[in-house]
Short mmCIF file of C-alpha atoms and ligand atoms in Angstrom, two decimals:
data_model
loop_
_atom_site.label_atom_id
_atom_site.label_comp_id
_atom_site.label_asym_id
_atom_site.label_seq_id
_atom_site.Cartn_x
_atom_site.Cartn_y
_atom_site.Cartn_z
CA UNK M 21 1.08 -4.89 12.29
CA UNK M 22 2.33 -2.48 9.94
CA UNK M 23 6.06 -0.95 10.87
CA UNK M 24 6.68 2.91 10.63
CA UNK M 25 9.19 3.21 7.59
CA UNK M 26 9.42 7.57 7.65
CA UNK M 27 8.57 9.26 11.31
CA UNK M 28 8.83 13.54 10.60
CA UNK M 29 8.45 15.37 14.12
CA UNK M 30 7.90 18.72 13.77
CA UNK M 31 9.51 19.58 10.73
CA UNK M 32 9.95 22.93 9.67
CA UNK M 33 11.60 24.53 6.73
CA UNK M 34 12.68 28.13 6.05
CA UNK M 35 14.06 29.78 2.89
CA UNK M 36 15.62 32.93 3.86
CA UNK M 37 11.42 34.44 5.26
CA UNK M 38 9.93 32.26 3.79
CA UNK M 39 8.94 29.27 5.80
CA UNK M 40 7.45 26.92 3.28
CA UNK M 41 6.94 23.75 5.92
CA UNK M 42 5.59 24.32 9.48
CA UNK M 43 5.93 22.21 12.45
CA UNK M 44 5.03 18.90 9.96
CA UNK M 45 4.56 15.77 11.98
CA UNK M 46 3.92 12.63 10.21
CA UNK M 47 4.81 8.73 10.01
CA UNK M 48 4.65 6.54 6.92
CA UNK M 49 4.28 2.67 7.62
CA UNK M 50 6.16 0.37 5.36
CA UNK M 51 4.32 -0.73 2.46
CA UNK M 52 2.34 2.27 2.33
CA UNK M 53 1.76 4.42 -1.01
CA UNK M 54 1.39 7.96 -0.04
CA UNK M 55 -0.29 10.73 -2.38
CA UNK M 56 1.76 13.36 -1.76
CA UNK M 57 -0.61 16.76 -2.98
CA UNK M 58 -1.38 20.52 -2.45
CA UNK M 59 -1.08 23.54 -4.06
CA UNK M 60 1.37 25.23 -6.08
CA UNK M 61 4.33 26.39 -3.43
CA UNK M 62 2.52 24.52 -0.47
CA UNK M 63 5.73 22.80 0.27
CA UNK M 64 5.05 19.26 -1.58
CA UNK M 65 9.38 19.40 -2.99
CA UNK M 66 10.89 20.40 0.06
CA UNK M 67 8.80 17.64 2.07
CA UNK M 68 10.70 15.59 -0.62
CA UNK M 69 13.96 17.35 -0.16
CA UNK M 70 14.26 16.90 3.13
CA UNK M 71 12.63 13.34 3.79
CA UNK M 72 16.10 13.03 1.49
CA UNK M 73 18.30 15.49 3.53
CA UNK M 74 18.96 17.64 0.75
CA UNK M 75 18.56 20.40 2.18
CA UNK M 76 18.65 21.69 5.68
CA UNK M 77 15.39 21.78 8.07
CA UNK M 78 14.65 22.01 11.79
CA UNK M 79 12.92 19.06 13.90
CA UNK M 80 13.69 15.15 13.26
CA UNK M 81 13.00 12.76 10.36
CA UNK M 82 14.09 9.14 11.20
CA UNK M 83 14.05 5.96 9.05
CA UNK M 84 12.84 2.42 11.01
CA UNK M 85 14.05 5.08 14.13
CA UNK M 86 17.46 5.52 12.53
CA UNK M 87 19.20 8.74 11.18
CA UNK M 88 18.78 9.49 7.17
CA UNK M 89 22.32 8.80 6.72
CA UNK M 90 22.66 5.22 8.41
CA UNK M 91 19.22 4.35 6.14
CA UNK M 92 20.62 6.33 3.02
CA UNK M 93 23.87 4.19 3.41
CA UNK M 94 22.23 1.31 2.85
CA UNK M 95 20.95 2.56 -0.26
CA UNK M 96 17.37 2.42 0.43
CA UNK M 97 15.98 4.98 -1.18
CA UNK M 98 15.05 5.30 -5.05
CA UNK M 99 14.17 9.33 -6.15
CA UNK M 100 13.35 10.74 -9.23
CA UNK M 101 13.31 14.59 -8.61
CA UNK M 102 10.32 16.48 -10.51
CA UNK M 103 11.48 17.22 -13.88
CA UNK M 104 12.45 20.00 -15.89
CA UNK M 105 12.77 18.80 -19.04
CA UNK M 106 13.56 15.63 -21.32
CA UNK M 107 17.08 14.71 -21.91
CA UNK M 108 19.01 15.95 -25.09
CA UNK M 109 18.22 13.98 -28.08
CA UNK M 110 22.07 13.88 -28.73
CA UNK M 111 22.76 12.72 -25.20
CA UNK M 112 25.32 9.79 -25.49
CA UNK M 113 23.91 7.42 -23.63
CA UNK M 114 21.48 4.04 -24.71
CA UNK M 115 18.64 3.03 -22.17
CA UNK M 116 20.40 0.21 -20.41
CA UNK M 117 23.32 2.34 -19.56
CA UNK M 118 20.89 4.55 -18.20
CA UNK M 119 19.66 2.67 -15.94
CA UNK M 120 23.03 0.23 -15.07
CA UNK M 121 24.25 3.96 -14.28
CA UNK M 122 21.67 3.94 -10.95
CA UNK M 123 24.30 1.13 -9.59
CA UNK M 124 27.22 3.82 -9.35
CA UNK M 125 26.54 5.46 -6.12
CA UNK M 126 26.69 2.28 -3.99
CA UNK M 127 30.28 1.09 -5.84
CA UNK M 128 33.58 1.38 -4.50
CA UNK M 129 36.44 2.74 -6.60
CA UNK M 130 37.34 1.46 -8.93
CA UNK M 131 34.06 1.97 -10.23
CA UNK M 132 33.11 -0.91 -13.34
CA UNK M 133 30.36 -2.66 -14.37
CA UNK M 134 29.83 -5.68 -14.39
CA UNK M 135 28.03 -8.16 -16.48
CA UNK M 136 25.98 -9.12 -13.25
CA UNK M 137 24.63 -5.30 -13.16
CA UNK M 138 23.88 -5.77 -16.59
CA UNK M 139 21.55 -8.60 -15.38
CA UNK M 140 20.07 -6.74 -12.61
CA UNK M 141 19.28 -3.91 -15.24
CA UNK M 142 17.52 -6.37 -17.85
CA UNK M 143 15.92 -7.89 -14.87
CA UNK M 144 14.15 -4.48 -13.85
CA UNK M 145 13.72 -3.62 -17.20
CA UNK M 146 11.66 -6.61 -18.12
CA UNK M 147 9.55 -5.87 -14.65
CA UNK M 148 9.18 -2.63 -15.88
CA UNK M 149 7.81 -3.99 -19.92
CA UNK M 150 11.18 -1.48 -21.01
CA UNK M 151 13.15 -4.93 -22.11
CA UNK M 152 12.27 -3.28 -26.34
CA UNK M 153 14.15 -0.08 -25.03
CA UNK M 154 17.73 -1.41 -23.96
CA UNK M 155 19.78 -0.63 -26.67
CA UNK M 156 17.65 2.40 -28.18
CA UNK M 157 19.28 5.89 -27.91
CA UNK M 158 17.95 7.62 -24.81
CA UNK M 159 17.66 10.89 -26.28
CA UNK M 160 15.14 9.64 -29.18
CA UNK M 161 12.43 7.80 -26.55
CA UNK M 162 9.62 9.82 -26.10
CA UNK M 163 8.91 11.29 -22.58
CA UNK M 164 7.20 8.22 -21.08
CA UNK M 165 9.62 6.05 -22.45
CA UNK M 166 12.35 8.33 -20.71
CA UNK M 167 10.52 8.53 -17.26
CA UNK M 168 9.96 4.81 -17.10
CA UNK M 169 14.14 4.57 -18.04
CA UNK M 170 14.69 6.78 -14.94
CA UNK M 171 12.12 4.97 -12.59
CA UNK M 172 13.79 1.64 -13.61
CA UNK M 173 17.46 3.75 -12.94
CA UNK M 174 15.98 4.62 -9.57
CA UNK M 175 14.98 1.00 -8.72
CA UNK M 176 18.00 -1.17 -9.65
CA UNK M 177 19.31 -0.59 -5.75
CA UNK M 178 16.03 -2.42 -4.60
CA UNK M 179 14.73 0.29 -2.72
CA UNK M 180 12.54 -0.03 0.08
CA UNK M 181 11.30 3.87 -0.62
CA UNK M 182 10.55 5.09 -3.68
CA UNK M 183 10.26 9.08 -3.75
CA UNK M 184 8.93 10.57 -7.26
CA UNK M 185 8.20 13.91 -7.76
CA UNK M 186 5.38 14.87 -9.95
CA UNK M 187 6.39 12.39 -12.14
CA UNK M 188 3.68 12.71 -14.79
CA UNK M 189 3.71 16.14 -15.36
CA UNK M 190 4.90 16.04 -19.02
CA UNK M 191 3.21 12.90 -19.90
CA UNK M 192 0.47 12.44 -22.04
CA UNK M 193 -2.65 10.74 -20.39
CA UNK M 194 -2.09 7.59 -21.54
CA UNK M 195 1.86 6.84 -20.88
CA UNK M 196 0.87 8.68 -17.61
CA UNK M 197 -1.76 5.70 -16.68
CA UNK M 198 0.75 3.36 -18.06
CA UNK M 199 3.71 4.90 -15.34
CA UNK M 200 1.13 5.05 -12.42
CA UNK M 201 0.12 1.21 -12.95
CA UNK M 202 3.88 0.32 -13.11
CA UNK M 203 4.29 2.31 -9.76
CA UNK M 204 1.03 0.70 -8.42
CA UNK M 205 2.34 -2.35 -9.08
CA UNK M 206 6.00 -2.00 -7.40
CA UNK M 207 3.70 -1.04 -4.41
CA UNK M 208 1.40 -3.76 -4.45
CA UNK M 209 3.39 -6.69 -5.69
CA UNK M 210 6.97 -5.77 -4.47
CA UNK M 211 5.85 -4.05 -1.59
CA UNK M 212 8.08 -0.45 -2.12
CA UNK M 213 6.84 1.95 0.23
CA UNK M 214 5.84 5.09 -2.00
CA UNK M 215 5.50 8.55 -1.55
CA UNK M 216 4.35 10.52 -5.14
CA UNK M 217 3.95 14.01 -5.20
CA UNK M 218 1.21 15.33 -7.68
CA UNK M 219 -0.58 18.29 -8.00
CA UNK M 220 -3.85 16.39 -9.22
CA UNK M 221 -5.51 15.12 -5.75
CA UNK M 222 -8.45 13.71 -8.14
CA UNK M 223 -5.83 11.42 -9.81
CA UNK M 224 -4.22 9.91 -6.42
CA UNK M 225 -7.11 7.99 -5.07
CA UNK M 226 -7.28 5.43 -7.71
CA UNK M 227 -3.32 4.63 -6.86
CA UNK M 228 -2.29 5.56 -3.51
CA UNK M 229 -3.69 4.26 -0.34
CA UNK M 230 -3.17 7.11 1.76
CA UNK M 231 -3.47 11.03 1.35
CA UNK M 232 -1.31 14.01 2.69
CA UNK M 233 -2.77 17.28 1.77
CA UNK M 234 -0.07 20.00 2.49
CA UNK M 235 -0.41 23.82 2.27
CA UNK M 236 2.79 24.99 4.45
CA UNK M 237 1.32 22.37 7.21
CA UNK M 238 -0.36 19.52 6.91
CA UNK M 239 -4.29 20.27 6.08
CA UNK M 240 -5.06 16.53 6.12
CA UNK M 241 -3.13 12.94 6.65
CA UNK M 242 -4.88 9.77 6.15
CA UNK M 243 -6.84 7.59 4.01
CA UNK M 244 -8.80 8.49 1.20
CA UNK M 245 -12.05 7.09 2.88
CA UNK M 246 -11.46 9.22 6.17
CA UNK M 247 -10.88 12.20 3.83
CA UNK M 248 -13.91 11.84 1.67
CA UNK M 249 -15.98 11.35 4.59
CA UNK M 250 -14.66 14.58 6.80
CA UNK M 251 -16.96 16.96 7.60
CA UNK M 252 -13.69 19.43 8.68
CA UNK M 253 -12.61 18.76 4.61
CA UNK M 254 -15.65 19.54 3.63
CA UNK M 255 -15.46 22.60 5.73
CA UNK M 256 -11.94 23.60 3.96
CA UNK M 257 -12.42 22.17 0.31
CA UNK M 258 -16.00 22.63 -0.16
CA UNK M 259 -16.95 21.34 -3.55
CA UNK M 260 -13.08 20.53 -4.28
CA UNK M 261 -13.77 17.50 -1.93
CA UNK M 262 -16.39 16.23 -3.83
CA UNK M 263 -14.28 16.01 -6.45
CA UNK M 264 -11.50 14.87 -5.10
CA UNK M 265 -13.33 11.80 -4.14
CA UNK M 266 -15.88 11.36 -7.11
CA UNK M 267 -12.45 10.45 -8.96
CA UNK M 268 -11.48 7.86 -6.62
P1 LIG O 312 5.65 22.73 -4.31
O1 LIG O 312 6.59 21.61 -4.65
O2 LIG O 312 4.49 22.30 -3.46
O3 LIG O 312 5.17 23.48 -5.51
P2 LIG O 312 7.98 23.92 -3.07
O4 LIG O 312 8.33 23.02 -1.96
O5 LIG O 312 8.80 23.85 -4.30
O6 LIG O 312 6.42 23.78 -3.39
O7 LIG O 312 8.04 25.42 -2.53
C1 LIG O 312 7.45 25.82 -1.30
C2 LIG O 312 7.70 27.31 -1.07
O8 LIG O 312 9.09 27.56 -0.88
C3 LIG O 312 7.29 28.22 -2.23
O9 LIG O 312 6.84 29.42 -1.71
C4 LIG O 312 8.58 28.40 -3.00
O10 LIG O 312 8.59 29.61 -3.69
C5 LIG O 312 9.61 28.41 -1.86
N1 LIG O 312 10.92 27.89 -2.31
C6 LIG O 312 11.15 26.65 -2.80
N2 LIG O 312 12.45 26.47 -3.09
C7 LIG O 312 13.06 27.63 -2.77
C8 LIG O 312 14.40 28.09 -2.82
N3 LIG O 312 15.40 27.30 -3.25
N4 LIG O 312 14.67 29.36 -2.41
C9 LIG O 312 13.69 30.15 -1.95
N5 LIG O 312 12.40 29.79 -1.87
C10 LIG O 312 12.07 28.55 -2.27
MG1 LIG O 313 7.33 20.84 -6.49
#
């Protein structure tokens, strides 16, 4: 029996007028990998943002039936936020400080690093194929090199969630393929419960194992089967259905 990992009851957000999620009920059972997808502005961040409670929304989100803080406390959670752009090429910083740098938030002052973190970041690294990257410059990798740096970053708490936010965006096809495998994998192997936001629904249904189309509300929630065969989807997609699920 699969355990619910994310339960969102009636979750609504407003910015100022706008409301960009309505009355969003949902729950996300460990182990699950969860195409997050939708239009432009349907709402796909500030699901994200507040599954994460950064920002403030009305209705309940709770975590194995616990509070976002108590889970968050824990450090439980691994997030790369959708990116803007790719870090300076000056940027002072090599790859394995990077990603040792992801072990900050759960330290006590004083704040050092040990040789054991170190080891933890090597050990991701290598589970990642990044082990070539460790001492490089971060600055000079190219952008999948730098988004596979910050997933590894994200994953050196051992996180039971990992949230990534169009993470592919400014990837080329084939370090994109190359991220969503190593993401697969975590899933699959490690068992991280993942949620991915993407604005390519085509692309999701050879990776995740469940879909959640949003557009201010949720238009659909399940898995990619029960989507391709719904006659209501077919209704709302028309031919976007079809290909949605020719690509899966
Ligand atoms: P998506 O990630 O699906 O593209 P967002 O969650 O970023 O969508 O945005 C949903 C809606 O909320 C959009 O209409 C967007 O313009 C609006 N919005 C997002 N962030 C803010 C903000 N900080 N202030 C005001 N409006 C916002
Ligand atoms: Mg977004």
């Amino acid at each position: 029996m699969p355990s619910t990992i994310i339960e969102a009851k009636n979750l609504s957000v407003k910015y100022g007028e706008i409301e960009a999620l309505s009355k969003v009920s949902f729950k996300i059972d460990s182990g699950d990998y969860v195409g997050i997808v939708g239009p432009n502005g349907s709402g796909k961040s500030t699901l994200i943002k507040s599954i994460l409670g950064l920002i403030p929304f009305e209705g309940e989100i709770l975590f194995h039936g616990e509070s976002l803080s108590e889970f968050m406390l824990k450090k439980n959670v691994g997030y790369l936020p959708q990116k803007m752009s790719f870090i300076d090429q000056r940027f002072p910083a090599t790859a394995i400080e990077i990603v040792v740098s992801g072990l900050y938030c759960q330290k006590k002052f004083p704040k050092r690093i040990t040789g054991d973190d170190y080891s933890s970041a090597k050990k991701i690294m290598q589970t990642l194929a990044i082990s070539d990257l460790a001492t490089r410059s971060i600055g000079k990798l190219s952008g999948g090199q730098q988004q596979r740096i910050l997933l590894a970053r994200a994953l050196i708490v051992s996180p039971q969630i990992l949230i990534l936010d169009e993470p592919t965006v400014a990837l080329d096809p084939q370090s994109r393929e190359t991220f969503s495998l190593t993401v697969q994998k975590l899933n699959r192997e490690l068992g991280v419960t993942v949620l991915l936001v993407s604005h390519d629904a085509g692309s999701m249904g050879k990776y995740a194992s469940k879909l959640l189309y949003l557009d201010g509300k949720i238009i659909f929630y399940g898995t990619f089967e029960d989507f391709c065969k719904s006659p209501q989807m077919t209704n709302y997609f028309g031919d976007n259905q079809h290909i949605i699920c020719h690509r899966h």
